[in-house]
Amino acid sequence: MKELLKYLKPYRKQCIIGPFCKLMEAILELLLPTLMAYMINDGIMAQDQQLVYRYSFIMIFMVMIGFGFSITCQYQAAKASQGFGTDLRNALFSHITAFSYQDLDYFGTPTLVNRLSNDVNQLQVAVAMLIRLVVRSPFICIGAIIMAMFLDMRLAWILIASVPFIILILYVFIRFTTPMYQQYQKLLDKFSSILDDNFAGIRVIRTFVSKKREQKRFQENVDELQVQMMKVARLSALLNPSTAIVVNGAVVILMYQGILKIQIGDLQPGTIVAFINYASSILLALIAISNLIVIFTKAFASGKRVSEVLRYSPGLVCGNASLQEKDEPIVCFDHVSFSYGKGDAALSDLSFSIRKGESIGIIGGTGAGKTTLISLLCHFYVPTEGRILLYGQDITTLRSSDLLSHVVLVPQVNELFSGTIEENICFGLSNVSKADIEQALSISQAKEFVDELPKGMHTKIERGGANLSGGQKQRLCIARAILRKPDLLILDDASSALDFKSDAALRKALKAMDTQMSRIMISQRVSTLASCDRIIVLDNGEMAGFAPHKVLYDTCEIYHSICESQHVERGIA
Ligand SMILES: Nc1ncnc2c1ncn2[C@@H]1O[C@H](COP(=O)(O)OP(=O)(O)OP(=O)(O)O)[C@@H](O)[C@H]1O
């Protein structure tokens, strides 16, 4: 939680001025009942009209000054809490953007979204309350008792005696509600995760007529949330009445004792009015304190969740070295093994090298480890054992921007953003020539369909490429990668939505483009990979073969059976 304090530091001024103003307001508020007692005892009872006017004027003046202090405090509280929330949200967001896939897997996206939005909101409210009420409410409670002691010491003891009961009630409340709020936040994360699944997979849910099942899952979670919130609400609902019972009990005893004292001439009526005023001030301050406790209990749970993210050091640290092109293999896997979390090895002891300009195919059954291999090469995950070298340099020592400008990946899932086709292709690049864009579109086999669009490259793409077909999206993503002119282009099943003719044309155009650009292509189709210089055959995370098509066809049993299942002949390459 300490790390959160540093986001309050820039608002030190507001954190001092705000409570100071509230304190001044509270002092004025505490003086009012005593002034009223004097006004009643010395003015009204003695029928001194001038004195009544004088006290009335002083009291109105004090109320106005108090109002000014209150407004100033509200302004300072708003300024500090909004600023704190914005700074914290920015810091959290920039910390999360440095997370690797591994780190994102560790937390899960829904909980990170919740922490960024809901939890930071709770903290923001807590900061506002900290400035507005944390000083004021206890001060009013203590001050009211002290003022009452000045008026009548024996009656004041009735108020003092109620304090331990109130402290006990507050303690019990905090003790039981804190774990309940933590549990509630966890359920909220689950809720976000279900929403995330449903919105992302809405088409699949409809295709597989799973709407009812998903609705049931959603309902169950909402019911759990409701049960948890009801538990907290039941306890919270008890808090205000229990404190009110204690304070009102004290008021009843005060009135009784007060009347007895008035009857024997030991107390004046104005004093008992002031006592009742102080008792109700204490009651209001206690209600504020109980609400503060609810807010701080929630904020404490949220603060722990936000701190956990801020304290988390990304597992994947990038180096500072710049990549030097040397006369060494562009890629070298040196006894690389990898497991996701504590699961089985997704890759086991892989060792191979890729020469500059070589085209490499990767084939293997579902879950064989093809995407994992590429993710390690792009430094999205760190090998559990072994090293990956780029031009002989360990990729963990390289500057991330250097690595990603030399190695460009077109992933299985196509990501396009809202904007024009041109903006999407040039994403992250500046000063790109029209000729280069046209060339990239042409190589990726996208030029034909883009030219047919009425607005050509200026056609608007909707978010996620919703107004394009799967094949069109893939071609634009390939064009975007080609435009970067990388040393190593990786296509992870990136031509799966292309028809055979376009797929063949793409491979031919890539080969003709630049003999210096190395390529890695993952595919389930032998026909897509057969023309590669060499093909890696993966089987359950292990390398079952690494050779040209014809050699593998003759020597690798797994590859041979894949070819047979796809009716591919030895001479296809
Ligand atoms: N994020 C992840 N967390 C845990 N396990 C994972 C994760 N991603 C992949 N795996 C597991 O690692 C293994 C290799 O997966 P990978 O995605 O690399 O296979 P693949 O060969 O690319 O499969 P496909 O052809 O179906 O895409 C599988 O057993 C898979 O269940």
Coordinates of C-alpha atoms and ligand atoms in Angstrom, one line a residue:
M1 CA 0.0 0.0 0.0
K2 CA 3.0 2.3 0.6
E3 CA 3.5 2.7 -3.1
L4 CA 0.1 4.4 -3.4
L5 CA 1.2 7.3 -1.1
K6 CA 3.6 8.6 -3.7
Y7 CA 0.7 9.4 -6.0
L8 CA -0.7 11.6 -3.2
K9 CA 2.5 13.6 -2.8
P10 CA 1.9 16.1 -5.6
Y11 CA -1.4 17.0 -3.8
R12 CA 0.3 17.7 -0.4
K13 CA -1.0 21.3 -0.5
Q14 CA -4.6 20.2 -1.0
C15 CA -4.2 17.5 1.7
I16 CA -3.2 20.2 4.2
I17 CA -5.5 23.1 3.1
G18 CA -8.6 20.9 2.8
P19 CA -8.6 19.3 6.3
F20 CA -7.5 22.7 7.8
C21 CA -10.6 24.3 6.3
K22 CA -12.8 21.5 7.6
L23 CA -11.2 21.9 11.0
M24 CA -12.0 25.6 11.0
E25 CA -15.6 24.8 10.0
A26 CA -15.8 22.2 12.8
I27 CA -14.5 24.7 15.4
L28 CA -17.2 27.2 14.4
E29 CA -19.8 24.5 14.4
L30 CA -18.7 23.4 17.9
L31 CA -19.0 27.0 19.2
L32 CA -22.6 27.4 18.0
P33 CA -24.4 25.3 20.7
T34 CA -22.5 27.1 23.5
L35 CA -23.4 30.5 22.0
M36 CA -27.0 29.3 21.8
A37 CA -26.9 28.2 25.4
Y38 CA -25.7 31.7 26.4
M39 CA -28.3 33.3 24.1
I40 CA -31.1 31.3 25.8
N41 CA -29.8 31.6 29.4
D42 CA -28.7 35.3 29.3
G43 CA -30.8 36.7 26.5
I44 CA -34.1 34.9 26.2
M45 CA -34.5 33.9 29.9
A46 CA -33.4 37.4 31.1
Q47 CA -35.6 39.0 28.3
D48 CA -32.6 41.0 27.0
Q49 CA -33.5 41.6 23.3
Q50 CA -30.3 43.4 22.5
L51 CA -28.2 40.4 23.6
V52 CA -30.4 38.0 21.6
Y53 CA -29.8 40.1 18.4
R54 CA -26.1 40.3 19.1
Y55 CA -25.8 36.5 19.6
S56 CA -28.0 35.9 16.5
F57 CA -25.7 38.2 14.4
I58 CA -22.5 36.5 15.6
M59 CA -24.0 33.0 15.0
I60 CA -25.2 33.9 11.4
F61 CA -21.7 35.4 10.7
M62 CA -20.0 32.2 12.0
V63 CA -22.3 30.0 9.8
M64 CA -21.3 32.1 6.7
I65 CA -17.6 31.8 7.4
G66 CA -18.0 28.1 8.0
F67 CA -19.8 27.8 4.7
G68 CA -16.8 29.5 3.0
F69 CA -14.4 27.0 4.7
S70 CA -16.5 24.1 3.7
I71 CA -16.6 25.1 0.0
T72 CA -12.8 25.6 -0.1
C73 CA -12.3 22.2 1.4
Q74 CA -14.7 20.5 -1.1
Y75 CA -12.7 22.1 -3.9
Q76 CA -9.4 21.0 -2.6
A77 CA -10.7 17.5 -2.0
A78 CA -12.1 17.3 -5.6
K79 CA -8.8 18.6 -7.0
A80 CA -6.6 16.1 -5.0
S81 CA -8.8 13.0 -5.5
Q82 CA -9.3 13.6 -9.2
G83 CA -5.6 14.2 -9.7
F84 CA -4.6 11.3 -7.6
G85 CA -7.0 9.0 -9.5
T86 CA -5.7 10.2 -12.9
D87 CA -2.0 9.9 -12.0
L88 CA -2.5 6.4 -10.4
R89 CA -4.5 5.2 -13.4
N90 CA -1.9 6.5 -15.8
A91 CA 0.9 4.8 -13.8
L92 CA -1.0 1.5 -13.6
F93 CA -1.8 1.6 -17.3
S94 CA 1.8 2.3 -18.3
H95 CA 3.0 -0.5 -15.9
I96 CA 0.6 -3.0 -17.4
T97 CA 1.6 -2.1 -21.0
A98 CA 5.1 -3.3 -20.1
F99 CA 3.6 -6.7 -19.2
S100 CA 4.6 -9.7 -21.3
Y101 CA 2.1 -12.4 -22.3
Q102 CA 3.4 -14.4 -19.3
D103 CA 2.5 -11.5 -16.9
L104 CA -0.9 -11.0 -18.6
D105 CA -1.6 -14.8 -18.2
Y106 CA -0.6 -14.6 -14.5
F107 CA -3.2 -11.9 -13.7
G108 CA -5.8 -12.3 -16.4
T109 CA -7.2 -9.4 -18.4
P110 CA -10.6 -9.0 -16.7
T111 CA -9.0 -8.4 -13.2
L112 CA -6.6 -5.9 -14.7
V113 CA -9.5 -4.0 -16.3
N114 CA -11.3 -4.1 -12.9
R115 CA -8.3 -2.9 -11.0
L116 CA -7.8 0.0 -13.4
S117 CA -11.4 1.1 -13.3
N118 CA -13.3 0.0 -10.2
D119 CA -10.5 -0.2 -7.7
V120 CA -8.9 3.1 -8.7
N121 CA -12.4 4.7 -8.4
Q122 CA -12.7 3.4 -4.8
L123 CA -9.3 4.8 -3.9
Q124 CA -10.3 8.1 -5.5
V125 CA -13.4 8.3 -3.3
A126 CA -11.3 7.4 -0.3
V127 CA -8.9 10.3 -0.9
A128 CA -11.8 12.8 -1.2
M129 CA -13.3 11.5 2.1
L130 CA -9.8 11.5 3.7
I131 CA -9.6 15.2 3.1
R132 CA -13.2 16.0 3.9
L133 CA -14.1 13.9 6.8
V134 CA -11.1 12.1 8.4
V135 CA -10.1 15.1 10.5
R136 CA -13.5 16.7 10.9
S137 CA -15.5 13.8 12.2
P138 CA -13.3 12.7 15.1
F139 CA -12.6 16.4 15.9
I140 CA -16.4 17.0 16.1
C141 CA -16.8 14.0 18.4
I142 CA -13.9 14.9 20.8
G143 CA -14.6 18.6 20.5
A144 CA -18.3 18.2 21.3
I145 CA -17.4 16.2 24.5
I146 CA -14.9 18.8 25.6
M147 CA -17.4 21.7 25.0
A148 CA -20.0 19.7 26.9
M149 CA -17.4 19.3 29.8
F150 CA -17.0 23.1 30.0
L151 CA -20.8 23.5 30.2
D152 CA -21.4 20.7 32.9
M153 CA -18.8 18.2 33.9
R154 CA -21.2 15.7 35.4
L155 CA -23.6 15.6 32.5
A156 CA -20.6 15.3 30.1
W157 CA -19.8 12.0 31.7
I158 CA -23.0 10.5 30.2
L159 CA -21.6 11.3 26.7
I160 CA -18.1 10.0 27.5
A161 CA -19.5 6.7 28.8
S162 CA -21.1 6.0 25.4
V163 CA -17.7 6.2 23.6
P164 CA -16.4 2.6 24.4
F165 CA -19.7 1.1 23.2
I166 CA -19.4 3.0 19.9
I167 CA -15.7 1.9 19.5
L168 CA -16.7 -1.7 20.0
I169 CA -19.5 -1.5 17.4
L170 CA -17.0 0.0 14.8
Y171 CA -14.4 -2.6 15.6
V172 CA -16.8 -5.5 15.1
F173 CA -18.0 -4.0 11.8
I174 CA -14.5 -3.5 10.4
R175 CA -13.5 -7.0 11.5
F176 CA -16.3 -8.7 9.6
T177 CA -16.7 -6.6 6.5
T178 CA -13.1 -6.4 5.3
P179 CA -12.9 -10.1 4.1
M180 CA -16.4 -9.8 2.7
Y181 CA -15.3 -6.9 0.5
Q182 CA -12.2 -8.8 -0.7
Q183 CA -14.4 -11.7 -1.6
Y184 CA -16.8 -9.3 -3.4
Q185 CA -14.0 -7.9 -5.5
K186 CA -13.0 -11.5 -6.6
L187 CA -16.5 -12.2 -7.7
L188 CA -16.5 -9.0 -9.6
D189 CA -13.4 -10.2 -11.5
K190 CA -15.2 -13.4 -12.4
F191 CA -18.1 -11.3 -13.6
S192 CA -15.8 -9.3 -15.9
S193 CA -14.3 -12.5 -17.2
I194 CA -17.7 -13.9 -18.1
L195 CA -18.6 -10.7 -19.8
D196 CA -15.3 -10.7 -21.7
D197 CA -15.8 -14.3 -22.9
N198 CA -19.4 -13.5 -24.0
F199 CA -18.6 -10.4 -25.9
A200 CA -15.5 -11.8 -27.6
G201 CA -17.2 -15.1 -28.5
I202 CA -20.7 -13.9 -29.2
R203 CA -20.7 -15.4 -32.7
V204 CA -19.6 -18.8 -31.5
I205 CA -22.1 -18.7 -28.7
R206 CA -24.9 -18.0 -31.2
T207 CA -23.6 -20.6 -33.7
F208 CA -23.5 -23.3 -31.1
V209 CA -26.9 -22.3 -29.7
S210 CA -25.2 -21.8 -26.3
K211 CA -27.1 -18.7 -25.3
K212 CA -29.1 -20.4 -22.6
R213 CA -26.0 -22.0 -21.1
E214 CA -24.1 -18.7 -21.0
Q215 CA -27.2 -16.9 -19.6
K216 CA -27.2 -19.5 -16.8
R217 CA -23.5 -19.0 -16.1
F218 CA -24.0 -15.2 -16.0
Q219 CA -27.1 -15.6 -13.8
E220 CA -25.2 -17.8 -11.3
N221 CA -22.4 -15.3 -11.0
V222 CA -24.8 -12.4 -10.6
D223 CA -26.6 -14.4 -7.9
E224 CA -23.3 -15.0 -6.1
L225 CA -22.5 -11.3 -6.3
Q226 CA -25.9 -10.5 -4.9
V227 CA -25.6 -12.9 -2.0
Q228 CA -22.2 -11.5 -1.1
M229 CA -23.4 -7.9 -1.4
M230 CA -26.4 -8.7 0.7
K231 CA -24.2 -10.1 3.5
V232 CA -22.2 -6.8 3.5
A233 CA -25.3 -4.7 3.2
R234 CA -27.0 -6.5 6.2
L235 CA -23.9 -5.8 8.4
S236 CA -23.7 -2.2 7.1
A237 CA -27.4 -1.7 7.7
L238 CA -26.8 -2.6 11.4
L239 CA -24.0 0.0 11.8
N240 CA -25.9 3.3 11.7
P241 CA -28.9 2.1 13.9
S242 CA -26.5 0.6 16.5
T243 CA -24.5 3.8 16.9
A244 CA -27.8 5.8 16.9
I245 CA -29.1 3.6 19.7
V246 CA -26.1 4.3 21.9
V247 CA -26.1 8.0 21.3
N248 CA -29.9 8.4 21.6
G249 CA -29.7 6.3 24.8
A250 CA -27.2 8.9 26.1
V251 CA -29.6 11.7 25.1
V252 CA -32.5 10.2 27.0
I253 CA -30.4 9.8 30.1
L254 CA -29.1 13.4 29.6
M255 CA -32.6 14.8 29.3
Y256 CA -33.7 12.9 32.5
Q257 CA -30.7 14.1 34.5
G258 CA -31.0 17.6 33.0
I259 CA -34.6 18.0 34.0
L260 CA -33.8 16.8 37.5
K261 CA -31.0 19.4 37.7
I262 CA -33.2 22.2 36.3
Q263 CA -35.9 21.4 38.9
I264 CA -33.4 21.9 41.8
G265 CA -32.0 25.0 40.1
D266 CA -28.6 23.4 39.3
L267 CA -28.9 23.8 35.5
Q268 CA -30.3 26.4 33.1
P269 CA -32.5 25.4 30.2
G270 CA -30.1 26.8 27.6
T271 CA -27.4 24.4 28.8
I272 CA -29.5 21.3 28.2
V273 CA -30.4 22.5 24.7
A274 CA -26.6 22.9 24.0
F275 CA -26.1 19.4 25.4
I276 CA -28.7 17.9 23.0
N277 CA -27.1 19.8 20.2
Y278 CA -23.7 18.4 21.0
A279 CA -25.1 14.9 21.3
S280 CA -26.7 15.2 17.8
S281 CA -23.4 16.6 16.4
I282 CA -21.7 13.5 17.9
L283 CA -24.3 11.2 16.3
L284 CA -23.9 12.9 12.9
A285 CA -20.2 12.7 13.1
L286 CA -20.4 9.0 14.1
I287 CA -22.6 8.3 11.1
A288 CA -20.0 10.0 9.0
I289 CA -17.3 7.9 10.6
S290 CA -19.2 4.7 10.0
N291 CA -19.7 5.6 6.3
L292 CA -16.0 6.5 6.3
I293 CA -15.2 3.0 7.6
V294 CA -17.3 1.4 4.8
I295 CA -15.4 3.5 2.2
F296 CA -12.0 2.8 3.7
T297 CA -12.7 -0.9 4.1
K298 CA -13.5 -1.0 0.4
A299 CA -10.6 1.2 -0.5
F300 CA -8.2 -1.0 1.6
A301 CA -9.3 -4.1 -0.4
S302 CA -8.9 -2.1 -3.7
G303 CA -5.6 -0.6 -2.6
K304 CA -4.2 -4.1 -2.0
R305 CA -5.2 -5.1 -5.5
V306 CA -3.8 -2.0 -7.2
S307 CA -0.5 -2.3 -5.2
E308 CA -0.2 -5.9 -6.1
V309 CA -0.1 -4.9 -9.8
L310 CA 2.2 -2.0 -9.2
R311 CA 4.6 -4.1 -7.1
Y312 CA 4.7 -6.9 -9.7
S313 CA 7.9 -6.7 -11.7
P314 CA 7.3 -7.9 -15.2
G315 CA 8.9 -11.4 -15.6
L316 CA 10.2 -10.4 -18.9
V317 CA 13.0 -7.8 -18.8
C318 CA 14.4 -6.4 -21.9
G319 CA 18.1 -5.5 -22.3
N320 CA 19.7 -2.3 -23.6
A321 CA 21.9 -3.8 -26.3
S322 CA 21.3 -2.8 -29.9
L323 CA 21.2 -5.6 -32.5
Q324 CA 24.3 -5.8 -34.7
E325 CA 23.9 -7.7 -37.9
K326 CA 26.8 -10.2 -37.9
D327 CA 27.8 -13.0 -40.1
E328 CA 26.1 -15.5 -37.9
P329 CA 22.8 -17.4 -38.2
I330 CA 19.9 -15.0 -37.9
V331 CA 18.2 -17.3 -35.4
C332 CA 19.7 -19.9 -33.1
F333 CA 17.7 -22.0 -30.6
D334 CA 20.2 -23.4 -28.0
H335 CA 18.6 -26.3 -26.0
V336 CA 15.4 -24.3 -25.5
S337 CA 12.6 -25.7 -23.3
F338 CA 9.5 -24.0 -22.1
S339 CA 6.4 -24.6 -19.9
Y340 CA 3.4 -22.4 -19.3
G341 CA 3.3 -21.9 -15.5
K342 CA 3.6 -25.2 -13.7
G343 CA 2.2 -27.2 -16.6
D344 CA 3.9 -29.8 -18.8
A345 CA 6.7 -28.7 -21.2
A346 CA 5.2 -27.1 -24.3
L347 CA 8.7 -27.2 -25.9
S348 CA 11.5 -29.6 -24.9
D349 CA 15.2 -29.1 -25.7
L350 CA 14.9 -27.5 -29.1
S351 CA 18.2 -26.7 -30.9
F352 CA 18.4 -25.4 -34.5
S353 CA 19.8 -22.5 -36.5
I354 CA 18.3 -20.5 -39.4
R355 CA 20.6 -18.9 -41.9
K356 CA 20.0 -15.4 -43.2
G357 CA 17.7 -15.4 -46.2
E358 CA 16.4 -18.9 -45.5
S359 CA 12.7 -19.8 -45.6
I360 CA 11.6 -22.1 -42.9
G361 CA 8.4 -24.0 -42.5
I362 CA 7.0 -25.2 -39.2
I363 CA 4.5 -28.0 -39.2
G364 CA 3.0 -30.2 -36.5
G365 CA -0.3 -31.3 -35.0
T366 CA -2.6 -29.2 -32.9
G367 CA -0.9 -28.2 -29.6
A368 CA 2.5 -29.4 -31.0
G369 CA 4.1 -26.1 -29.8
K370 CA 4.4 -24.1 -33.1
T371 CA 2.9 -20.8 -31.7
T372 CA 4.9 -21.3 -28.5
L373 CA 8.1 -21.5 -30.5
I374 CA 7.3 -18.2 -32.3
S375 CA 6.2 -16.5 -29.1
L376 CA 9.6 -17.3 -27.5
L377 CA 11.4 -16.0 -30.6
C378 CA 9.5 -12.7 -30.4
H379 CA 10.4 -12.6 -26.7
F380 CA 6.7 -12.7 -25.5
Y381 CA 7.8 -15.4 -23.1
V382 CA 11.2 -16.4 -21.7
P383 CA 12.5 -19.9 -22.1
T384 CA 12.5 -22.0 -19.0
E385 CA 15.8 -23.4 -20.1
G386 CA 18.3 -22.6 -22.9
R387 CA 18.9 -19.4 -25.0
I388 CA 17.6 -17.9 -28.2
L389 CA 20.2 -16.0 -30.2
L390 CA 19.6 -13.4 -32.9
Y391 CA 22.8 -12.8 -35.0
G392 CA 24.6 -14.5 -32.1
Q393 CA 23.1 -12.1 -29.5
D394 CA 20.9 -13.4 -26.7
I395 CA 17.5 -11.9 -27.3
T396 CA 17.1 -11.2 -23.6
T397 CA 20.0 -8.6 -23.8
L398 CA 18.4 -6.8 -26.7
R399 CA 16.4 -3.6 -26.7
S400 CA 12.8 -4.5 -27.3
S401 CA 12.4 -1.9 -30.1
D402 CA 15.5 -3.3 -31.8
L403 CA 14.3 -6.9 -31.7
L404 CA 10.8 -6.0 -32.9
S405 CA 12.0 -3.9 -35.8
H406 CA 14.1 -6.8 -37.1
V407 CA 11.6 -9.6 -36.4
V408 CA 8.0 -9.0 -37.4
L409 CA 5.2 -11.4 -36.7
V410 CA 1.8 -11.8 -38.4
P411 CA -0.2 -13.7 -35.7
Q412 CA -3.0 -16.2 -36.2
V413 CA -5.5 -13.7 -35.0
N414 CA -5.7 -10.6 -37.3
E415 CA -5.7 -7.3 -35.4
L416 CA -7.0 -4.3 -37.4
F417 CA -8.0 -1.0 -36.0
S418 CA -10.7 1.5 -36.8
G419 CA -9.2 3.9 -39.5
T420 CA -8.5 3.8 -43.2
I421 CA -6.7 0.9 -44.9
E422 CA -3.7 3.1 -45.4
E423 CA -3.5 4.1 -41.7
N424 CA -3.8 0.4 -40.7
I425 CA -1.0 -0.7 -43.0
C426 CA 1.3 2.2 -42.0
F427 CA 0.5 1.6 -38.3
G428 CA 3.4 3.0 -36.2
L429 CA 5.5 4.1 -39.3
S430 CA 6.0 7.6 -40.5
N431 CA 6.9 9.0 -44.0
V432 CA 6.0 5.8 -45.9
S433 CA 6.0 6.3 -49.7
K434 CA 3.0 5.4 -51.7
A435 CA 5.2 3.1 -53.9
D436 CA 6.2 1.1 -50.8
I437 CA 2.5 0.8 -49.7
E438 CA 1.5 -0.4 -53.2
Q439 CA 4.3 -2.9 -53.3
A440 CA 3.3 -4.3 -49.9
L441 CA -0.3 -4.6 -51.0
S442 CA 0.8 -6.2 -54.2
I443 CA 3.0 -8.9 -52.5
S444 CA 0.4 -9.7 -49.9
Q445 CA -2.2 -10.2 -52.7
A446 CA -4.3 -7.4 -51.3
K447 CA -3.9 -4.9 -54.1
E448 CA -6.6 -6.3 -56.3
F449 CA -9.4 -6.1 -53.7
V450 CA -8.2 -2.7 -52.4
D451 CA -8.2 -1.2 -55.9
E452 CA -11.7 -2.5 -56.4
L453 CA -13.0 -0.5 -53.3
P454 CA -14.6 2.9 -54.3
K455 CA -12.2 4.7 -51.9
G456 CA -9.3 2.4 -52.4
M457 CA -6.7 2.8 -49.6
H458 CA -8.8 5.5 -48.0
T459 CA -11.6 3.0 -47.3
K460 CA -12.6 3.1 -43.6
I461 CA -12.0 -0.1 -41.7
E462 CA -14.3 -0.8 -38.7
R463 CA -12.9 -1.8 -35.4
G464 CA -11.4 -5.3 -35.6
G465 CA -11.8 -5.2 -39.4
A466 CA -15.5 -6.1 -39.0
N467 CA -16.4 -4.9 -42.6
L468 CA -13.7 -7.2 -44.2
S469 CA -13.6 -10.9 -44.9
G470 CA -11.2 -13.2 -43.1
G471 CA -9.0 -13.5 -46.2
Q472 CA -9.0 -9.7 -46.8
K473 CA -8.0 -9.1 -43.2
Q474 CA -5.1 -11.6 -43.4
R475 CA -3.8 -9.9 -46.6
L476 CA -3.8 -6.5 -45.0
C477 CA -2.0 -7.8 -41.9
I478 CA 0.6 -9.4 -44.1
A479 CA 1.0 -6.1 -46.1
R480 CA 1.5 -4.2 -42.8
A481 CA 4.3 -6.6 -41.8
I482 CA 6.0 -6.5 -45.2
L483 CA 6.0 -2.7 -45.2
R484 CA 8.4 -2.9 -42.2
K485 CA 11.0 -4.6 -44.3
P486 CA 12.1 -6.9 -41.4
D487 CA 15.1 -9.2 -41.4
L488 CA 12.8 -12.0 -40.3
L489 CA 9.2 -12.2 -41.3
I490 CA 7.1 -14.7 -39.3
L491 CA 3.7 -15.8 -40.6
D492 CA 1.8 -17.9 -38.0
D493 CA -0.8 -19.7 -40.0
A494 CA -1.3 -16.2 -41.5
S495 CA -2.4 -17.4 -44.9
S496 CA -4.9 -20.0 -43.7
A497 CA -7.9 -18.0 -45.0
L498 CA -6.4 -17.5 -48.4
D499 CA -7.5 -19.7 -51.3
F500 CA -4.8 -22.0 -52.8
K501 CA -4.1 -19.7 -55.7
S502 CA -3.6 -16.6 -53.6
D503 CA -1.5 -18.6 -51.1
A504 CA 0.8 -19.8 -53.9
A505 CA 1.0 -16.2 -55.4
L506 CA 1.9 -14.9 -51.9
R507 CA 4.7 -17.4 -51.4
K508 CA 6.1 -16.6 -54.9
A509 CA 6.0 -12.9 -54.4
L510 CA 7.6 -13.2 -51.0
K511 CA 10.4 -15.3 -52.4
A512 CA 11.0 -12.8 -55.3
M513 CA 10.8 -9.8 -52.9
D514 CA 14.1 -9.9 -51.1
T515 CA 16.5 -12.8 -50.9
Q516 CA 18.0 -11.4 -47.7
M517 CA 14.7 -11.5 -45.8
S518 CA 14.4 -14.7 -43.8
R519 CA 10.9 -16.2 -43.4
I520 CA 9.3 -18.5 -41.0
M521 CA 5.9 -19.9 -42.0
I522 CA 3.7 -21.9 -39.8
S523 CA 1.0 -23.9 -41.5
Q524 CA -1.0 -27.1 -41.3
R525 CA -0.9 -27.3 -45.1
V526 CA 2.2 -29.2 -46.6
S527 CA 1.5 -27.5 -49.9
T528 CA 2.2 -24.1 -48.3
L529 CA 5.5 -25.2 -46.7
A530 CA 6.9 -27.7 -49.3
S531 CA 8.8 -25.0 -51.2
C532 CA 10.5 -23.7 -48.0
D533 CA 14.3 -24.3 -47.8
R534 CA 13.8 -26.4 -44.7
I535 CA 10.8 -27.5 -42.5
I536 CA 10.7 -28.1 -38.8
V537 CA 8.4 -30.9 -37.8
L538 CA 7.2 -30.5 -34.2
D539 CA 5.6 -33.4 -32.2
N540 CA 4.4 -32.7 -28.7
G541 CA 7.0 -29.9 -28.2
E542 CA 9.9 -32.0 -29.5
M543 CA 11.6 -31.7 -32.9
A544 CA 10.8 -34.7 -35.0
G545 CA 12.7 -33.5 -38.1
F546 CA 14.4 -30.5 -39.6
A547 CA 15.2 -30.8 -43.3
P548 CA 13.8 -29.9 -46.8
H549 CA 10.5 -31.4 -47.9
K550 CA 11.9 -34.3 -49.9
V551 CA 14.3 -35.4 -47.2
L552 CA 11.6 -35.3 -44.6
Y553 CA 9.2 -37.2 -46.9
D554 CA 11.8 -40.0 -47.1
T555 CA 13.1 -40.0 -43.5
C556 CA 10.5 -38.5 -41.1
E557 CA 7.7 -40.8 -40.3
I558 CA 5.4 -38.1 -38.8
Y559 CA 6.0 -35.8 -41.8
H560 CA 5.3 -38.6 -44.2
S561 CA 2.0 -39.5 -42.6
I562 CA 1.0 -35.8 -42.6
C563 CA 1.8 -35.7 -46.4
E564 CA -0.3 -38.9 -46.9
S565 CA -3.2 -37.5 -45.0
Q566 CA -3.2 -34.4 -47.3
H567 CA -2.6 -36.5 -50.4
V568 CA 0.7 -34.7 -51.0
E569 CA 3.4 -36.3 -53.2
R570 CA 7.1 -36.2 -52.7
G571 CA 7.5 -34.2 -55.9
I572 CA 5.2 -31.3 -54.9
A573 CA 8.1 -29.0 -53.9
Ligands
LIG1 N1 -1.2 -19.3 -22.6 C1 -1.1 -20.6 -22.4 N2 -1.2 -21.1 -21.1 C2 -1.1 -22.4 -20.9 N3 -0.8 -23.3 -21.8 C3 -0.7 -23.0 -23.1 C4 -0.9 -21.6 -23.4 N4 -0.7 -21.5 -24.8 C5 -0.5 -22.8 -25.2 N5 -0.5 -23.6 -24.2 C6 -0.3 -25.1 -24.3 O1 1.0 -25.3 -24.9 C7 1.0 -26.3 -25.8 C8 1.5 -25.8 -27.2 O2 0.5 -24.9 -27.7 P1 0.8 -24.1 -29.0 O3 -0.3 -23.0 -29.1 O4 2.2 -23.6 -29.1 O5 0.5 -25.2 -30.1 P2 0.3 -25.0 -31.7 O6 1.2 -26.1 -32.3 O7 0.5 -23.7 -32.1 O8 -1.2 -25.5 -31.9 P3 -2.2 -25.0 -33.0 O9 -1.8 -25.5 -34.3 O10 -3.5 -25.6 -32.5 O11 -2.3 -23.5 -33.0 C9 -0.4 -26.8 -25.8 O12 -0.5 -28.0 -25.0 C10 -1.3 -25.7 -25.2 O13 -2.3 -26.3 -24.5

